[in-house]
Backbone as a ProteinNet text record, in pm:
[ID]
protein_1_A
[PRIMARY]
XXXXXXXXXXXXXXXXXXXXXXXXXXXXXXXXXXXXXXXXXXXXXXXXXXXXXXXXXXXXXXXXXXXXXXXXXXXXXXXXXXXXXXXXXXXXXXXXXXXXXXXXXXXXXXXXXXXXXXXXXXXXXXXXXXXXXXXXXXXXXXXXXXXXXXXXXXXXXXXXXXXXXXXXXXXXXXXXXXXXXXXXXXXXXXXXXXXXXXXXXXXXXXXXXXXXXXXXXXXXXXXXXXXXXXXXXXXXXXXXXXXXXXXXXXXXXXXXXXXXXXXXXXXXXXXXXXXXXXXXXXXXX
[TERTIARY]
12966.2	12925.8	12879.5	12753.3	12657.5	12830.8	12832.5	12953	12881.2	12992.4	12972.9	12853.7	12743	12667.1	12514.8	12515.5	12410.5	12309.3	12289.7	12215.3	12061.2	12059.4	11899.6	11774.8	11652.9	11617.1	11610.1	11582.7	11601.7	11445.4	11406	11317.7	11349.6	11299.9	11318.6	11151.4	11118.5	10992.5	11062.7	11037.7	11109.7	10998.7	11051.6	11008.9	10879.9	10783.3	10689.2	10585.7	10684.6	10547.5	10546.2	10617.8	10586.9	10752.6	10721.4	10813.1	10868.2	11024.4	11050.1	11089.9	11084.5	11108.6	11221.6	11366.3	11415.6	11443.4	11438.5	11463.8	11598.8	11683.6	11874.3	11919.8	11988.5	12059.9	12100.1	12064.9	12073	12201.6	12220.6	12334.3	12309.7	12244.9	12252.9	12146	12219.1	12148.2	12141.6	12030.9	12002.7	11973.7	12069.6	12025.9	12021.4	11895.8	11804.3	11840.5	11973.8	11995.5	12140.1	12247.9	12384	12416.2	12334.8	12341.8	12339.8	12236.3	12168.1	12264.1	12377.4	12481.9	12626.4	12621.5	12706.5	12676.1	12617.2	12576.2	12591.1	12537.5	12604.1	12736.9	12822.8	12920.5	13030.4	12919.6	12964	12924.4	12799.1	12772.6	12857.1	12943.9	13029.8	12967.3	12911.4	12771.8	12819.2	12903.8	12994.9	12951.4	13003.3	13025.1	12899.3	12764.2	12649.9	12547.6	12624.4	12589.2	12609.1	12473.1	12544.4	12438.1	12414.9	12318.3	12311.4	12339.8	12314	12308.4	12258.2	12233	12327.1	12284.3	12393.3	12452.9	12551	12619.3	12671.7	12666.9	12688	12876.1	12896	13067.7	13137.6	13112.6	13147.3	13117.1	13223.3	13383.7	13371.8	13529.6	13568.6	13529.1	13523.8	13464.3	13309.7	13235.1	13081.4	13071.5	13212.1	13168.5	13221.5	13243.5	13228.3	13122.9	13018.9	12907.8	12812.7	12745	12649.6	12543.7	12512.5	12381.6	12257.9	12183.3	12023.8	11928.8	11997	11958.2	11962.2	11901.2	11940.2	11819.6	11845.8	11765.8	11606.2	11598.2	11443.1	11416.1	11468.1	11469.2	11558.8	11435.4	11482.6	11482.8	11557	11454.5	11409.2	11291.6	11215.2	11271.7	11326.3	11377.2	11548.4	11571.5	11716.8	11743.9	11669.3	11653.8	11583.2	11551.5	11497.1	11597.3	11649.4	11719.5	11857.9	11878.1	11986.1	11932.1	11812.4	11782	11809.8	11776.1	11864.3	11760	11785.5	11697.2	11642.2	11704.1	11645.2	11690.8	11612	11633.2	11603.9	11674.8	11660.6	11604.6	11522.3	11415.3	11481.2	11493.5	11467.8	11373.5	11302.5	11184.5	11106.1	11178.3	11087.5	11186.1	11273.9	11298.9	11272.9	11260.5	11196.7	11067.4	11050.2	10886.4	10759.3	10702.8	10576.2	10538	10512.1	10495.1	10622.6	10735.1	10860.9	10848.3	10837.5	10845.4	10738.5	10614.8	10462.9	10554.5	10544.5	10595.6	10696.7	10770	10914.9	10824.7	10773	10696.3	10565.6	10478.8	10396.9	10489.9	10626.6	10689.7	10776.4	10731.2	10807.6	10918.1	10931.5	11133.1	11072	11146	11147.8	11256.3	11144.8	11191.2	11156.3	11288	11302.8	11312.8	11224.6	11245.9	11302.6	11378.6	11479.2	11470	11437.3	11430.5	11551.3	11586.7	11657.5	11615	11585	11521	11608.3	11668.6	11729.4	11882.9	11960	12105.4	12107.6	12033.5	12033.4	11995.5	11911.7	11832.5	11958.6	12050.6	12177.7	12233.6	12226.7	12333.2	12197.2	12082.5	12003.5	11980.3	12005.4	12010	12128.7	12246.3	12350.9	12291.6	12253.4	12245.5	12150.3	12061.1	11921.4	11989.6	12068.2	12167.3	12259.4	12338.5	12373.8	12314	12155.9	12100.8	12077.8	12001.9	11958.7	12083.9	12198.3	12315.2	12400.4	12380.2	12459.4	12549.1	12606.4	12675.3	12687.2	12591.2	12612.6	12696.6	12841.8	12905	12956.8	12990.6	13104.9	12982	12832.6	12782.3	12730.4	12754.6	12724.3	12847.7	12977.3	13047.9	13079.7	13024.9	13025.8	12940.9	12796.1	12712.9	12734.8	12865.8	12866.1	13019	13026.2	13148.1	13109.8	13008.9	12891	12845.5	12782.5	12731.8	12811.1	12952.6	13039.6	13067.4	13098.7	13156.8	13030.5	12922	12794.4	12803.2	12804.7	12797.3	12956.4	13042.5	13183.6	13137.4	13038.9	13036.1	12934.8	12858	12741.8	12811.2	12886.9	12913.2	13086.7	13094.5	13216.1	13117.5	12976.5	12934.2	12815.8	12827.5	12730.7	12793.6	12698.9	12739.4	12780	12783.8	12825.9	12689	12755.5	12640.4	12518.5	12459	12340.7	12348.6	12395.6	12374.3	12284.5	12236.5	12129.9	12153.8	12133.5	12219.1	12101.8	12112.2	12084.3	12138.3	12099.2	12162.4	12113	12136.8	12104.1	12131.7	12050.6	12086.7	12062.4	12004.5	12033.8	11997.6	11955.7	11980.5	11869.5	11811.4	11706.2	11605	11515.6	11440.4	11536.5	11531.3	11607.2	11579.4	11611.6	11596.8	11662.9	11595.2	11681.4	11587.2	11627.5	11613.5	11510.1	11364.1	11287.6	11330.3	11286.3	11329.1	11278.1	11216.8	11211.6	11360.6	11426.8	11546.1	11640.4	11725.5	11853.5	11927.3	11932.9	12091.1	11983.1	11898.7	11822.4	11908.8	11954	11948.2	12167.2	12164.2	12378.3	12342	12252.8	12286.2	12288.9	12168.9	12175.7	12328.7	12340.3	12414.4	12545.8	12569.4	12666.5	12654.3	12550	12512.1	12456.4	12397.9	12330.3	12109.8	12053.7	11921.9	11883.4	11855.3	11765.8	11685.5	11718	11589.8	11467	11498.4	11346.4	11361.6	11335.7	11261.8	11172.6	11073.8	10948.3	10888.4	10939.7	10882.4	10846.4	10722.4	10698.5	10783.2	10796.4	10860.5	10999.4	11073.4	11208.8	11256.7	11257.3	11340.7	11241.7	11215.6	11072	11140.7	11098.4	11157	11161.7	11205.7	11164.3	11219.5	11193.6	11225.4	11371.7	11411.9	11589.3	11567.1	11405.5	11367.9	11327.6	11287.1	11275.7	11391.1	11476.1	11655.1	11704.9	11638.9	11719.5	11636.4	11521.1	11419.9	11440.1	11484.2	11555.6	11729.2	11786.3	11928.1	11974.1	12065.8	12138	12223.2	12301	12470.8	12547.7	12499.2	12609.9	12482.7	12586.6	12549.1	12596.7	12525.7	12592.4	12532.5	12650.4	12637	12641.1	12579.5	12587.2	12584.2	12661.1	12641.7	12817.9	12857.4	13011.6	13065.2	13162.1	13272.9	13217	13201.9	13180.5	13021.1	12926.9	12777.7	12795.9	12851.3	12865.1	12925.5	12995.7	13068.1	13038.8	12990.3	12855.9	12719	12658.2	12601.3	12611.4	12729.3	12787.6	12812.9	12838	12912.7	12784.2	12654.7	12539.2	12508.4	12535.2	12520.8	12629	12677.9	12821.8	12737.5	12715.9	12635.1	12521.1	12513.3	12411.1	12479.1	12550.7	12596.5	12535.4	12419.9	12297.8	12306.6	12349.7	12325.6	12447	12443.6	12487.1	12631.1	12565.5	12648.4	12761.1	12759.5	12779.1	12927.5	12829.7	12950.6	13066.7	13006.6	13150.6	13237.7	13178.1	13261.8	13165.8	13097.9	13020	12968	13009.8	12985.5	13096	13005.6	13076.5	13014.7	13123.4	13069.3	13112.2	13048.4	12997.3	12995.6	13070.2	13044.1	12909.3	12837.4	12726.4	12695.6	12780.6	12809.8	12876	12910.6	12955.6	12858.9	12765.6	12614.7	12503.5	12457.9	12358	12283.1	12415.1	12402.7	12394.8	12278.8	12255.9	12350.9	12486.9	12608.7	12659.5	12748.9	12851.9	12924.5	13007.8	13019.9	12997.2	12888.1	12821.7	12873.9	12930.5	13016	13087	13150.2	13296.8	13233.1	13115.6	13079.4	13028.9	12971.5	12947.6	13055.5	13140.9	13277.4	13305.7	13303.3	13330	13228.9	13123.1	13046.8	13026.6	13059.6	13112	13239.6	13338.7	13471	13379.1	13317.6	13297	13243.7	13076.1	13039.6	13140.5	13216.6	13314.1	13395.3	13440.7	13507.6	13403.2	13257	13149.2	13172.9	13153.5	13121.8	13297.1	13384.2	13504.7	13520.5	13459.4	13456.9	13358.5	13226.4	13141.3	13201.7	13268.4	13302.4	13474	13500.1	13610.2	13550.1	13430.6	13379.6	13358.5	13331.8	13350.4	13200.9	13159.6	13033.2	13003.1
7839.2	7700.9	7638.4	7564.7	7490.8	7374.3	7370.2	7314.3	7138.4	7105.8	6936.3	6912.4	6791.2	6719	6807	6933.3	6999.5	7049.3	6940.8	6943.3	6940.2	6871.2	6882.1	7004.9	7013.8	7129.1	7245.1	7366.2	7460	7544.4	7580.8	7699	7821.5	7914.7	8030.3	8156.1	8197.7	8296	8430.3	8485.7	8642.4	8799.8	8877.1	8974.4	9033.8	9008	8997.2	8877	8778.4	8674	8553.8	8566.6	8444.1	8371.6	8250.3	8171.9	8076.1	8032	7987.3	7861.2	7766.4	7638.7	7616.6	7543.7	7554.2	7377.7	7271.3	7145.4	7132.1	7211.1	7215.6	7356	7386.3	7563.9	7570.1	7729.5	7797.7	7864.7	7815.6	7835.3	7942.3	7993.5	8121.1	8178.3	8307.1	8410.1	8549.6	8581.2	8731.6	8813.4	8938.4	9053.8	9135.4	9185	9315.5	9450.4	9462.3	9549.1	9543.5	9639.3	9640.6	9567.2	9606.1	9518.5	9394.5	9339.2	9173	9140.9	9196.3	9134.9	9103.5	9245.9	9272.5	9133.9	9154.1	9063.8	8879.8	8893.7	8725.1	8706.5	8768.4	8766	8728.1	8818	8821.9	8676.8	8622.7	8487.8	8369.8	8408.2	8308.1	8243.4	8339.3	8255.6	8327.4	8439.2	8516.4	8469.1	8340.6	8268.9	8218.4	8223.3	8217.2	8315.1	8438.5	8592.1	8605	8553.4	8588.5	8696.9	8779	8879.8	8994.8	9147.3	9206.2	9314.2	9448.8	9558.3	9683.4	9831.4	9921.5	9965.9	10007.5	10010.6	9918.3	9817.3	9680.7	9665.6	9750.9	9752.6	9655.8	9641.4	9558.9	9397.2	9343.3	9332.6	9377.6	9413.7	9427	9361.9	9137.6	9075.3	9129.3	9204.7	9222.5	9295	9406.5	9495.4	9416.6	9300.8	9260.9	9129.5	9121.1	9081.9	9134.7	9091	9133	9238.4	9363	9388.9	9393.5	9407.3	9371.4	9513	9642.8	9755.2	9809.5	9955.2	9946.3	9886.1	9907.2	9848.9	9899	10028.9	10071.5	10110.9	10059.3	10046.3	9931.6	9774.6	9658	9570.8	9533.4	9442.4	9318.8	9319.4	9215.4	9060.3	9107.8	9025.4	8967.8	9082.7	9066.2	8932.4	8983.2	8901.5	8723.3	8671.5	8587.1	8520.6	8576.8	8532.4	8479.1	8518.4	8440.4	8346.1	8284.8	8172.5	8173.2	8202.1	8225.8	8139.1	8033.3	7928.1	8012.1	8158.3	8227.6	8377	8484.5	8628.1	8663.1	8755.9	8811.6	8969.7	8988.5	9100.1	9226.7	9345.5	9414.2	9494.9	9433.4	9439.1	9585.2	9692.9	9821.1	9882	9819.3	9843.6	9815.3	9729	9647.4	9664.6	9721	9736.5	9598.8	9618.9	9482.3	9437.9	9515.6	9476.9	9369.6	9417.4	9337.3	9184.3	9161.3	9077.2	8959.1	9048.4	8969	8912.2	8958.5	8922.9	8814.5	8820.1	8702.7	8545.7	8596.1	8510.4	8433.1	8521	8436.1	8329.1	8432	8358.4	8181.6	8156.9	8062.8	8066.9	8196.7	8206.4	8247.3	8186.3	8194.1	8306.2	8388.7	8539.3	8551.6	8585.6	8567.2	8703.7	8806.8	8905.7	8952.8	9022.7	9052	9192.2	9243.5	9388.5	9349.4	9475.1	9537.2	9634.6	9601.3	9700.1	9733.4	9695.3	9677.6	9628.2	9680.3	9642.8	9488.3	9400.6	9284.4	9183	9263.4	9212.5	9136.9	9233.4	9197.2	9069.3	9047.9	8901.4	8805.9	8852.7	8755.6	8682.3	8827.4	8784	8718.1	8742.3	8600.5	8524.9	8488.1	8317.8	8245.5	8332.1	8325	8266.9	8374.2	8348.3	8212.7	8219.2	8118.5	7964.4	7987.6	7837.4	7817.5	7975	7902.4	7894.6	7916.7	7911	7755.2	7669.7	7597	7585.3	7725.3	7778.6	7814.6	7764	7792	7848.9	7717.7	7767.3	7865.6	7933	8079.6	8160.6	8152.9	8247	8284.7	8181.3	8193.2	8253.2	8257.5	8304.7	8464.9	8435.9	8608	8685.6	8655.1	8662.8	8677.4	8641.4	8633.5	8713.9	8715.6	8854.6	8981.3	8955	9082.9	9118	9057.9	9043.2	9057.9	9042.5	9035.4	9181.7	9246.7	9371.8	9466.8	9473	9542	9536.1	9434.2	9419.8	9526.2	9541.3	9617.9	9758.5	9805.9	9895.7	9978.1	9898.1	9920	9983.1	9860.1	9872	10007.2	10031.6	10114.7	10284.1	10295.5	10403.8	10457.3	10390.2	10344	10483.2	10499.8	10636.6	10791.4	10742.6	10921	10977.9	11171.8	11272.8	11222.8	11279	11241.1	11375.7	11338.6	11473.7	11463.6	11571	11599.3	11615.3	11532.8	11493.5	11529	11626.8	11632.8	11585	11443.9	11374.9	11435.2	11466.2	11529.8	11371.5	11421.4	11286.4	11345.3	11467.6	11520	11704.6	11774.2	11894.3	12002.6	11930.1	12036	11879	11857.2	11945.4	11847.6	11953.3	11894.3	11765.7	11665.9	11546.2	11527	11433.7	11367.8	11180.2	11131.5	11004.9	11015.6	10910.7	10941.2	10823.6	10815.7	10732.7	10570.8	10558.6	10462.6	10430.3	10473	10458.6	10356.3	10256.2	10221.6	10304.2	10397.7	10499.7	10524.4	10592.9	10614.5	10550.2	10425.9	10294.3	10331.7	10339.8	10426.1	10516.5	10615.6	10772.3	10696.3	10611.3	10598.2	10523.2	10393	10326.2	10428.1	10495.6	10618.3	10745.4	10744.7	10795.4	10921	10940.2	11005.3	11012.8	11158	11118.6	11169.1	11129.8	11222.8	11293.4	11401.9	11501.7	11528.1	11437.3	11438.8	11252.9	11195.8	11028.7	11070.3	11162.2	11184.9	11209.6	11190.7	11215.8	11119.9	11085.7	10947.2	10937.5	10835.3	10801	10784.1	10681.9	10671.1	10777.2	10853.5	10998.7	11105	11162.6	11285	11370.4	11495.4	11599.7	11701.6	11815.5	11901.9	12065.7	12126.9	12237.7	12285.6	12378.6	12469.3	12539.4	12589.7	12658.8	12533.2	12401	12347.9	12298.3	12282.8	12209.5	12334.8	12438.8	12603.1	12591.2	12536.8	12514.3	12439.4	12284.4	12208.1	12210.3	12265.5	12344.7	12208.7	12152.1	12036.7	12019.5	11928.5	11966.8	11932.4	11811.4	11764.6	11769.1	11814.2	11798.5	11717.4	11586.4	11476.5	11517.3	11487.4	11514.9	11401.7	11312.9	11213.5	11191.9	11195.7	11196.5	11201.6	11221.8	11252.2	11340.3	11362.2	11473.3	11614.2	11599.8	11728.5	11779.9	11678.7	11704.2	11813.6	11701	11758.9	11875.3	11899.4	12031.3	12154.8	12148.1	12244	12290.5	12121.4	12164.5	12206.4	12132.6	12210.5	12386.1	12463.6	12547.6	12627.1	12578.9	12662.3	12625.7	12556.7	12554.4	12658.3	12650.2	12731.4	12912.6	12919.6	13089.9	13073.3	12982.2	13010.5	12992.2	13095	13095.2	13044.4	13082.7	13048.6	12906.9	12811.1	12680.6	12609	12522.7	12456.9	12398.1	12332.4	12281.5	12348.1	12442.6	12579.2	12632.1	12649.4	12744.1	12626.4	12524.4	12423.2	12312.5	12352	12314.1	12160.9	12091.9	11978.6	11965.1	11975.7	11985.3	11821	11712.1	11592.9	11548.7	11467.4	11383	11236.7	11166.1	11038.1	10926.6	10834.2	10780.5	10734.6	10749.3	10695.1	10546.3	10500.3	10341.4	10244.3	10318.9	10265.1	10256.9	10331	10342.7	10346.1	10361.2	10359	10181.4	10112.8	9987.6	9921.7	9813.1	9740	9592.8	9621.2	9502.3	9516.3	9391.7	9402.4	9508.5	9615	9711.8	9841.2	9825.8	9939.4	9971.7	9875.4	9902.3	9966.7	9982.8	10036.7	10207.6	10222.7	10337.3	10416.1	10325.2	10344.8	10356.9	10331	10320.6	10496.8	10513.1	10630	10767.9	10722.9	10827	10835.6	10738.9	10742.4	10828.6	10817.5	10887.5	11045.6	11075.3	11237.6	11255	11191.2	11215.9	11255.3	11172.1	11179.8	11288.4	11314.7	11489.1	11595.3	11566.8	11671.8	11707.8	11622	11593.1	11683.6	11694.9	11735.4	11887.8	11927.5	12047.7	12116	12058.2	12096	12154.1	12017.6	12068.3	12192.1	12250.6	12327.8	12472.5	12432	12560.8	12689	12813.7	12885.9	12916.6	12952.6	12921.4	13145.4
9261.9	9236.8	9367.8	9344.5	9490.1	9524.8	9663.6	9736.4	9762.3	9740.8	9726.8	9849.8	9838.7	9899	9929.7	9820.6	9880.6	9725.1	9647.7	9537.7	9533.1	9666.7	9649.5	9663.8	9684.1	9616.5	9746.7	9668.4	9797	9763.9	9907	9888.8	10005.2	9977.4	10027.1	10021.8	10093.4	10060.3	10049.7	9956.1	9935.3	10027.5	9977	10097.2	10029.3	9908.9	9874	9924.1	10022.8	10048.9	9998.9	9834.8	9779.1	9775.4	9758.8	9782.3	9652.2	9609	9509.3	9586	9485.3	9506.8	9406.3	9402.1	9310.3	9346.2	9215.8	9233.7	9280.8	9252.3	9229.3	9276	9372	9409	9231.7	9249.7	9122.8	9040.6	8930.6	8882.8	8771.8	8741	8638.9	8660.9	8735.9	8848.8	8781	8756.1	8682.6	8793.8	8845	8988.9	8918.1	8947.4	8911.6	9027.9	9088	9162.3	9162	9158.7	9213.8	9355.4	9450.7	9580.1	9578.6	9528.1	9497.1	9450	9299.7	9240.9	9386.8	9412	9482.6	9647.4	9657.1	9807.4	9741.7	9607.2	9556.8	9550.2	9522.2	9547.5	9705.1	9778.5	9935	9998.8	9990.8	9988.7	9943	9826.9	9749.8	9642.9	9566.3	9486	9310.6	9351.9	9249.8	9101.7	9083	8932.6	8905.1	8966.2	8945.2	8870.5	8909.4	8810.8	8640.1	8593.6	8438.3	8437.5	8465	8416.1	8522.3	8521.8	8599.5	8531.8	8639.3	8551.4	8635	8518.3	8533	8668.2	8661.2	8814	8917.2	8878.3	8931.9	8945.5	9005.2	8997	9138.7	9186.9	9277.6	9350.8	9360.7	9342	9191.2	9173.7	9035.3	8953.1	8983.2	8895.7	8825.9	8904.2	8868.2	8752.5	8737.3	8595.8	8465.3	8488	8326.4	8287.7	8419.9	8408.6	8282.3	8179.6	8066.8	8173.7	8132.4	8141.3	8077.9	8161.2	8069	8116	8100.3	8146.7	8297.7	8300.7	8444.7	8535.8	8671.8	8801.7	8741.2	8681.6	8691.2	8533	8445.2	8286.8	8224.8	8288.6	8262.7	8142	8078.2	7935.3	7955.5	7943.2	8003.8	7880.8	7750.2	7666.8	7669.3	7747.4	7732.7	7886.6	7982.9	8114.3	8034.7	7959.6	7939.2	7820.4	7785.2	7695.6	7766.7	7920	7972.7	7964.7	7994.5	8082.6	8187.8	8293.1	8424	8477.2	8604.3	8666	8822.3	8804.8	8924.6	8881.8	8911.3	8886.9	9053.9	9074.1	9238.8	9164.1	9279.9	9261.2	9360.8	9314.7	9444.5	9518.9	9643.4	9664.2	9659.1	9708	9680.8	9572	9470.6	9358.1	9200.5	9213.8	9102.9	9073.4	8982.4	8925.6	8948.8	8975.2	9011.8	8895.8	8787	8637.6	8649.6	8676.2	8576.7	8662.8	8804.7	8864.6	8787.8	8807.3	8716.6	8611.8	8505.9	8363.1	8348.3	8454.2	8461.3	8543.8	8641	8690.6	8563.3	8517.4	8411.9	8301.5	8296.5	8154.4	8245.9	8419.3	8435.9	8504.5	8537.5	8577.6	8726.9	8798.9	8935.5	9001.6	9053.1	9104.4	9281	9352.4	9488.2	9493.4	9549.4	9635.6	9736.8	9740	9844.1	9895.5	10008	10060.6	10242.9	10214	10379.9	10417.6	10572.6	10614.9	10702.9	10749	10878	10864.7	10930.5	10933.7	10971.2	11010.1	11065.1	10943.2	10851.6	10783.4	10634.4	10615.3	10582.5	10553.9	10686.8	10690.1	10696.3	10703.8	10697.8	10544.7	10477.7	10264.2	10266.6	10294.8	10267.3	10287.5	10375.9	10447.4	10336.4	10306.5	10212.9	10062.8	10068.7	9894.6	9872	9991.4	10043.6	9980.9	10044.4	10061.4	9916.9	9834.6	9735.5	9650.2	9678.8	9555.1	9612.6	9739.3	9778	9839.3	9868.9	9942.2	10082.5	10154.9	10288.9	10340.3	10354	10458.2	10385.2	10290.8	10276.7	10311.2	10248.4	10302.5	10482.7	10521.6	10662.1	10748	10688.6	10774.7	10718.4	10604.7	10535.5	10635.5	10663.2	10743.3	10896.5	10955.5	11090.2	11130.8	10993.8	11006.7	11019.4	10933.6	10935	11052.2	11154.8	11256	11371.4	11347.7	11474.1	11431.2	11308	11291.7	11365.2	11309.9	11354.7	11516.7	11561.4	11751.8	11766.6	11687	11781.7	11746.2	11578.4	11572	11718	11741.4	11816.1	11970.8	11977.7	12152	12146.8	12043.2	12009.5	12058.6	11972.5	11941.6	12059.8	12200.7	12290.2	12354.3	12461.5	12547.1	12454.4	12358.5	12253.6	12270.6	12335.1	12299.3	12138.1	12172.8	12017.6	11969.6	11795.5	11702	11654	11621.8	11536.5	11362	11311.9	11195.4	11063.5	10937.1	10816.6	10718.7	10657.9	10578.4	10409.5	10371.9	10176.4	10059.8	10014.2	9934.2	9745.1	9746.7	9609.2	9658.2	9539.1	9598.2	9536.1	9433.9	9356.8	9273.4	9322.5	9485	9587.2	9711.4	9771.3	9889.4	9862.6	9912.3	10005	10142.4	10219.2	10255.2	10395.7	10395.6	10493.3	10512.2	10620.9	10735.8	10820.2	10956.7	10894.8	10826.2	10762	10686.2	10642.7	10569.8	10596.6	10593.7	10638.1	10728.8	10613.9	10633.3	10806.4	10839.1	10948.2	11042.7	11031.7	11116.1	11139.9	11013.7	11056.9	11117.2	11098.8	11183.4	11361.5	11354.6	11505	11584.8	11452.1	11514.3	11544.8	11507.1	11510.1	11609.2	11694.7	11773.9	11775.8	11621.1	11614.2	11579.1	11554	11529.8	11403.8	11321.6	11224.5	11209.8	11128.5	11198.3	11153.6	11055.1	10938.4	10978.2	11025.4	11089.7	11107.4	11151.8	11172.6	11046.2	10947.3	10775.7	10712.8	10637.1	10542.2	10467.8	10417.4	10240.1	10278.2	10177.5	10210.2	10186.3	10085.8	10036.1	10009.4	10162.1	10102.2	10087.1	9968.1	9970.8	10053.3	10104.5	10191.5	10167.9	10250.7	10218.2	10307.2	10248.9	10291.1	10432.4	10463.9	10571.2	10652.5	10635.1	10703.3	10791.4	10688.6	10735.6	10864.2	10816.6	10874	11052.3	11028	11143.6	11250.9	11181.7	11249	11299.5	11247.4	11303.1	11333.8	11216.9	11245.8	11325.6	11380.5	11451.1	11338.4	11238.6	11114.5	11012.8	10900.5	10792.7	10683	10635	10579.1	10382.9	10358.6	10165.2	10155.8	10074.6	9994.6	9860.4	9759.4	9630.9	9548.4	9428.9	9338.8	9419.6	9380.1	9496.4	9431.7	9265.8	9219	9277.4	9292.9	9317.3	9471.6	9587.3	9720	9723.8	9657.7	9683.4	9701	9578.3	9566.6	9671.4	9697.1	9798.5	9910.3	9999.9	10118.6	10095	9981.7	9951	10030	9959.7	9986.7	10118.2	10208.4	10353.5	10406.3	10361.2	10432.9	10399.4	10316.3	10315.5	10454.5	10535.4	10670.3	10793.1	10788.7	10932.8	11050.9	11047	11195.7	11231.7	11113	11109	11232.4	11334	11424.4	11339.8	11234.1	11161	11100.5	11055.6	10952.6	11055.7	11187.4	11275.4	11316.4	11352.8	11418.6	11288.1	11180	11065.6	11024	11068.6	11099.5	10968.2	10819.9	10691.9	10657.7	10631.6	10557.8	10415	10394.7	10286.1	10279.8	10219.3	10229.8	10098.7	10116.1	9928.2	9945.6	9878.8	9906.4	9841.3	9734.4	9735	9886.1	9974	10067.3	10172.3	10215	10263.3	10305.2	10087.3	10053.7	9976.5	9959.3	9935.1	10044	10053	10179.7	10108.9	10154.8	10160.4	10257.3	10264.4	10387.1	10392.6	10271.5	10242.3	10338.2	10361.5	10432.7	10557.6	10625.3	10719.3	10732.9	10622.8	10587.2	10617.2	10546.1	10566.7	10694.8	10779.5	10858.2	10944.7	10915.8	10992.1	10992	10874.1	10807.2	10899.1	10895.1	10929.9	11075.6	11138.7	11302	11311.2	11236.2	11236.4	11227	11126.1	11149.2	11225.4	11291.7	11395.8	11517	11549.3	11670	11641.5	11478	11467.5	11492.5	11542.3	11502.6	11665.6	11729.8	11893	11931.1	11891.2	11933.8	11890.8	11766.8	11693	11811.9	11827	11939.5	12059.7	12132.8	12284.2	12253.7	12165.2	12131	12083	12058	12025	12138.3	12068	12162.8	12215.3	12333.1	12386	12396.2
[MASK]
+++++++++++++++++++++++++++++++++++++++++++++++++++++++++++++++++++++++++++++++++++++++++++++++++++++++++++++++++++++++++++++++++++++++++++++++++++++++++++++++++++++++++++++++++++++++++++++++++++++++++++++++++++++++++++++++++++++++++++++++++++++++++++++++++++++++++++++++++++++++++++++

């Protein structure tokens, strides 16, 4: 709920360019992404969510939010039938058709993309304004920001791994330097070894991964999915990774979602790095 003395109207330009004007911060909020739901929440904008779609589990309150399909099989009827006085878009998620269509029918749609770990606390503040909420979202935002500066200056001076992040397995996928996650490997003190690759998730080849000779190898996906795949790294001895044990896994809701959240993960994936860097200097030369 918009916080006493701050009714009047709000605008914001979304990460498509165009900009919503709302007469009143917005009280029935349709997110077209688990994050977008998830990050209203983090803002303090929570009880503003009547509409979200599949996977939207976090906080706990979010899974008994209505859905209106998932992120990339939306109902363009079911979204209109909230009435919602604002739908949040997700910018290289959300289909351009679906955005068009909500926009002709009248409903004011704010685009939202992260590119950048910074970019983060910049969508609170954003959510924030248009929900009324400032101040919870601004200090959500600067918690964010103080955690990121300890992760940073924590992970400063560490050797650099050479890190293969997987993100499915047939065909086999990983993240390009364009990515977020790109942006944890570093803050973690490591490099990616496919950043020199277009596309957020290009596919690549098993001889390429074998070429580049990782130091860690990061699984991302169910416990039952990863398992498996590490199993088949482990048949390549030759691999950097392979010999010093440097085989992890990763929730990838912890992440792969651009929330405050992500920290947590990143927290996470600094912890193995620093077991990778120790497995390393123990190894036998």
């Amino acid at each position: 709920m918009a916080q006493p003395g701050l009714a009047q109207g709000v605008t914001a330009t979304g990460s498509d360019g165009v900009s919503v004007a709302l007469p009143a911060p917005a009280e029935r909020i349709v997110a077209l992404a688990p994050h977008l739901a998830e990050n209203l929440f983090a803002a303090g904008a929570g009880d503003t969510l009547i509409a979200t779609v599949e996977y939207s589990d976090y906080p706990p309150d979010a899974r008994a939010i209505p859905r209106i399909g998932g992120y990339n099989s939306l109902s363009i009827e079911a979204i209109v039938a909230q009435q919602p006085d604002l739908v949040l878009a997700w910018g290289s998620g959300t289909g351009h058709d679906i955005v068009r269509r909500l926009r002709e029918l009248g409903i004011p749609v704010y685009s939202d993309e992260i590119g950048e770990l910074t970019d983060i606390a910049d969508s609170l503040r954003t959510l924030g304004r248009l929900t009324g909420n400032r101040t919870t979202a601004e200090r959500s935002a600067e918690g964010f920001e103080s955690e990121l500066a300890g992760l940073r200056e924590s992970a400063a001076g560490d050797a650099t791994l050479e890190v293969f992040y997987q993100i499915w397995h047939d065909p086999l996928q990983t993240i390009g330097g364009g990515h977020l996650i790109s942006e944890v490997i570093a803050l973690c003190g490591g490099r990616n070894i496919f950043g020199d690759v277009r596309g957020l998730a290009p596919r690549i080849s098993r001889e390429a991964v074998l070429l580049r000779n990782p130091d860690v190898i990061v699984a991302s996906g169910s416990s039952e999915d990863v398992a498996a795949w590490l199993s088949q790294w482990r048949e390549l001895p030759g691999l950097r990774a392979v010999e010093t044990g440097a085989l992890y896994v990763v929730n990838p809701d912890l992440i792969e979602r651009p929330t405050p959240r992500l920290l947590s993960g990143a927290r996470e994936l600094c912890a193995r790095f620093d077991s990778a860097r120790a497995s390393a200097r123990s190894a036998p030369r």
